[in-house]
Tab-separated table of C-alpha atoms in Angstrom:
chain	number	residue	atom	x	y	z
A	1	UNK	CA	-0.045	0.214	-0.218
A	2	UNK	CA	1.643	3.514	-0.916
A	3	UNK	CA	0.795	6.669	1.048
A	4	UNK	CA	-2.298	7.942	-1.225
A	5	UNK	CA	-4.183	4.213	-0.894
A	6	UNK	CA	-3.716	4.699	3.186
A	7	UNK	CA	-4.581	7.513	2.924
A	8	UNK	CA	-8.182	6.868	0.933
A	9	UNK	CA	-8.576	3.517	2.737
A	10	UNK	CA	-8.638	5.346	6.378
A	11	UNK	CA	-5.730	3.913	7.272
A	12	UNK	CA	-2.880	6.694	7.818
A	13	UNK	CA	-3.019	10.489	8.749
A	14	UNK	CA	-1.596	13.252	6.794
A	15	UNK	CA	0.206	15.954	9.021
A	16	UNK	CA	3.400	18.520	9.293
A	17	UNK	CA	6.013	18.778	11.539
A	18	UNK	CA	8.420	21.616	10.784
A	19	UNK	CA	7.309	22.244	7.245
A	20	UNK	CA	7.484	18.601	6.370
A	21	UNK	CA	4.513	16.586	5.527
A	22	UNK	CA	4.569	13.099	7.680
A	23	UNK	CA	1.931	9.929	6.926
A	24	UNK	CA	1.695	7.614	9.436
A	25	UNK	CA	-0.697	4.578	9.966
A	26	UNK	CA	-3.195	5.003	12.643
A	27	UNK	CA	-3.199	3.886	16.008
A	28	UNK	CA	-6.294	2.921	18.119
A	29	UNK	CA	-5.532	2.697	22.126
A	30	UNK	CA	-7.880	-0.017	23.659
A	31	UNK	CA	-7.532	0.704	27.739
A	32	UNK	CA	-8.692	-1.250	30.531
A	33	UNK	CA	-8.826	-3.434	33.321
A	34	UNK	CA	-5.747	-5.976	34.124
A	35	UNK	CA	-6.508	-8.258	36.611
A	36	UNK	CA	-9.993	-6.902	37.120
A	37	UNK	CA	-11.619	-7.042	33.735
A	38	UNK	CA	-15.353	-9.532	33.484
A	39	UNK	CA	-15.492	-11.600	30.702
A	40	UNK	CA	-17.677	-9.546	28.663
A	41	UNK	CA	-14.752	-6.925	28.320
A	42	UNK	CA	-12.540	-9.936	27.493
A	43	UNK	CA	-14.513	-10.696	24.609
A	44	UNK	CA	-15.180	-7.335	23.710
A	45	UNK	CA	-11.354	-6.326	23.608
A	46	UNK	CA	-10.940	-9.694	21.650
A	47	UNK	CA	-13.429	-8.777	19.004
A	48	UNK	CA	-12.708	-4.727	18.972
A	49	UNK	CA	-8.620	-6.288	18.256
A	50	UNK	CA	-9.606	-8.387	15.307
A	51	UNK	CA	-12.209	-5.237	13.856
A	52	UNK	CA	-8.019	-2.798	14.534
A	53	UNK	CA	-6.515	-4.958	12.719
A	54	UNK	CA	-9.106	-5.675	9.679
A	55	UNK	CA	-9.445	-1.979	9.567
A	56	UNK	CA	-5.179	-1.723	8.894
A	57	UNK	CA	-5.060	0.664	12.374
A	58	UNK	CA	-2.521	-0.037	14.399
A	59	UNK	CA	-3.566	-1.539	18.193
A	60	UNK	CA	-1.965	0.152	21.097
A	61	UNK	CA	-2.727	-1.358	24.485
A	62	UNK	CA	-0.369	-1.056	27.517
A	63	UNK	CA	1.326	-4.651	26.789
A	64	UNK	CA	0.861	-6.406	29.264
A	65	UNK	CA	-0.157	-10.741	29.229
A	66	UNK	CA	-3.620	-9.427	31.402
A	67	UNK	CA	-7.141	-8.544	31.238
A	68	UNK	CA	-8.500	-6.267	28.525
A	69	UNK	CA	-4.572	-5.363	27.247
A	70	UNK	CA	-3.422	-8.780	26.234
A	71	UNK	CA	-7.491	-9.686	25.049
A	72	UNK	CA	-7.089	-6.866	22.608
A	73	UNK	CA	-4.124	-7.674	21.211
A	74	UNK	CA	-4.436	-11.753	21.038
A	75	UNK	CA	-7.648	-10.831	18.578
A	76	UNK	CA	-5.444	-8.337	16.470
A	77	UNK	CA	-2.928	-10.765	16.257
A	78	UNK	CA	-5.823	-13.628	14.823
A	79	UNK	CA	-6.393	-10.719	12.027
A	80	UNK	CA	-2.595	-9.978	11.473
A	81	UNK	CA	-2.947	-6.933	12.942
A	82	UNK	CA	-0.271	-4.858	14.418
A	83	UNK	CA	0.254	-4.219	17.810
A	84	UNK	CA	1.904	-1.741	19.876
A	85	UNK	CA	2.282	-2.755	24.076
A	86	UNK	CA	3.956	0.220	26.487
A	87	UNK	CA	5.300	-1.147	29.410
A	88	UNK	CA	5.404	0.025	32.643
A	89	UNK	CA	8.530	-1.700	32.975
A	90	UNK	CA	12.225	-0.720	32.213
A	91	UNK	CA	12.344	-4.330	30.520
A	92	UNK	CA	15.225	-5.510	32.640
A	93	UNK	CA	15.733	-8.812	34.248
A	94	UNK	CA	13.597	-11.335	32.444
A	95	UNK	CA	12.426	-8.803	29.784
A	96	UNK	CA	9.523	-10.657	28.126
A	97	UNK	CA	8.149	-11.476	31.724
A	98	UNK	CA	4.421	-9.799	31.461
A	99	UNK	CA	4.139	-9.099	27.878
A	100	UNK	CA	1.541	-10.260	25.715
A	101	UNK	CA	2.800	-12.863	23.348
A	102	UNK	CA	0.585	-11.122	21.375
A	103	UNK	CA	2.669	-7.344	21.191
A	104	UNK	CA	4.548	-7.016	18.059
A	105	UNK	CA	6.429	-3.988	19.526
A	106	UNK	CA	7.190	-3.537	23.263
A	107	UNK	CA	7.962	0.052	24.296
A	108	UNK	CA	9.496	-0.422	27.692
A	109	UNK	CA	9.518	2.887	29.536
A	110	UNK	CA	10.254	2.371	33.565
A	111	UNK	CA	7.446	4.778	34.312
A	112	UNK	CA	4.757	2.442	36.151
A	113	UNK	CA	1.628	3.921	36.282
A	114	UNK	CA	2.768	7.297	34.413
A	115	UNK	CA	2.822	5.005	31.117
A	116	UNK	CA	-0.518	5.807	30.804
A	117	UNK	CA	-0.070	9.531	29.526
A	118	UNK	CA	1.734	7.618	26.630
A	119	UNK	CA	-0.100	5.862	25.794
A	120	UNK	CA	-3.264	8.164	25.721
A	121	UNK	CA	-1.015	10.634	23.416
A	122	UNK	CA	0.324	8.325	21.343
A	123	UNK	CA	-3.221	7.085	20.253
A	124	UNK	CA	-4.981	8.508	17.571
A	125	UNK	CA	-8.662	7.609	19.542
A	126	UNK	CA	-9.354	5.400	22.877
A	127	UNK	CA	-11.493	2.729	23.342
A	128	UNK	CA	-12.057	2.383	26.921
A	129	UNK	CA	-13.182	-1.482	27.116
A	130	UNK	CA	-14.479	-2.026	30.912
A	131	UNK	CA	-13.569	0.652	34.018
A	132	UNK	CA	-10.695	0.182	36.419
A	133	UNK	CA	-8.405	3.031	38.383
A	134	UNK	CA	-6.408	2.666	36.013
A	135	UNK	CA	-8.515	2.929	32.763
A	136	UNK	CA	-10.480	5.558	34.397
A	137	UNK	CA	-6.947	7.554	34.964
A	138	UNK	CA	-5.971	6.733	31.067
A	139	UNK	CA	-9.766	8.261	30.101
A	140	UNK	CA	-8.894	11.748	32.568
A	141	UNK	CA	-5.798	11.782	30.684
A	142	UNK	CA	-7.039	11.619	26.949
A	143	UNK	CA	-9.884	14.467	28.074
A	144	UNK	CA	-7.136	16.816	29.394
A	145	UNK	CA	-5.318	16.225	25.668
A	146	UNK	CA	-8.555	16.789	23.923
A	147	UNK	CA	-8.906	13.213	22.540
A	148	UNK	CA	-11.689	11.201	21.298
A	149	UNK	CA	-12.682	8.423	24.191
A	150	UNK	CA	-15.256	5.832	23.420
A	151	UNK	CA	-16.313	4.253	26.427
A	152	UNK	CA	-17.443	0.434	25.930
A	153	UNK	CA	-19.001	-0.614	29.471
A	154	UNK	CA	-22.327	-0.701	31.141
A	155	UNK	CA	-21.222	1.265	33.915
A	156	UNK	CA	-23.708	4.186	33.936
A	157	UNK	CA	-21.946	6.167	36.943
A	158	UNK	CA	-18.946	6.279	34.629
A	159	UNK	CA	-20.364	7.499	31.755
A	160	UNK	CA	-22.548	9.908	33.238
A	161	UNK	CA	-18.823	11.356	35.108
A	162	UNK	CA	-16.732	11.058	31.855
A	163	UNK	CA	-19.117	12.938	29.593
A	164	UNK	CA	-19.776	15.451	32.246
A	165	UNK	CA	-16.227	16.174	32.069
A	166	UNK	CA	-15.974	16.713	28.119
A	167	UNK	CA	-19.652	15.912	26.652
A	168	UNK	CA	-17.789	16.859	22.572
A	169	UNK	CA	-15.249	14.385	23.511
A	170	UNK	CA	-16.823	10.694	24.973
A	171	UNK	CA	-19.367	8.603	23.262
A	172	UNK	CA	-21.250	5.674	24.514
A	173	UNK	CA	-20.732	2.314	22.549
A	174	UNK	CA	-22.957	-0.269	23.481
A	175	UNK	CA	-21.230	-3.266	21.327
A	176	UNK	CA	-17.229	-3.329	19.285
A	177	UNK	CA	-18.821	-3.093	16.048
A	178	UNK	CA	-20.208	0.208	17.458
A	179	UNK	CA	-17.455	1.482	19.022
A	180	UNK	CA	-15.304	0.628	15.717
A	181	UNK	CA	-17.993	2.836	14.334
A	182	UNK	CA	-17.824	5.591	16.799
A	183	UNK	CA	-14.269	5.369	15.788
A	184	UNK	CA	-14.716	5.974	12.028
A	185	UNK	CA	-17.113	9.167	12.783
A	186	UNK	CA	-14.042	10.506	15.087
A	187	UNK	CA	-11.894	10.080	12.371
A	188	UNK	CA	-13.650	11.508	9.773
């Protein structure tokens, strides 16, 4: 695929940096709980990962072999997608311990939970699949950065709360297909 095909298909974005025209692939961040993920969260994340890969977008997660991060990465890999994991560790010791086997590009930050800001700023759009403290922090950071967030969860309290913070940037979806439909709308 050349640059024009990528732009026409919605798989790439054009921008400008320092007067230089840049074309890069679209990265969709999928965030959600690790250990606290529900079965529905895991199923939704897996399906979202598959759809992201089929769209030709890059999947970006927290990269660990737990919960939503692993499920989304596994789904994307099953559909031959490219996966990026932004990891909280520094990569020393047993380097692959705790990393999803479905992560193609592992980025070690040594930043612990502070790496959540890298997850957010490196994503064109975020899909929050489920809810936990780390997920809530990523959503808050995304809203602070004026990023679009799609909430795929059935927690009415979190939906109301985040929509009250930034109604123009928060969208609620009931299914993975609806979440991806919202991503397409946001990307235009």
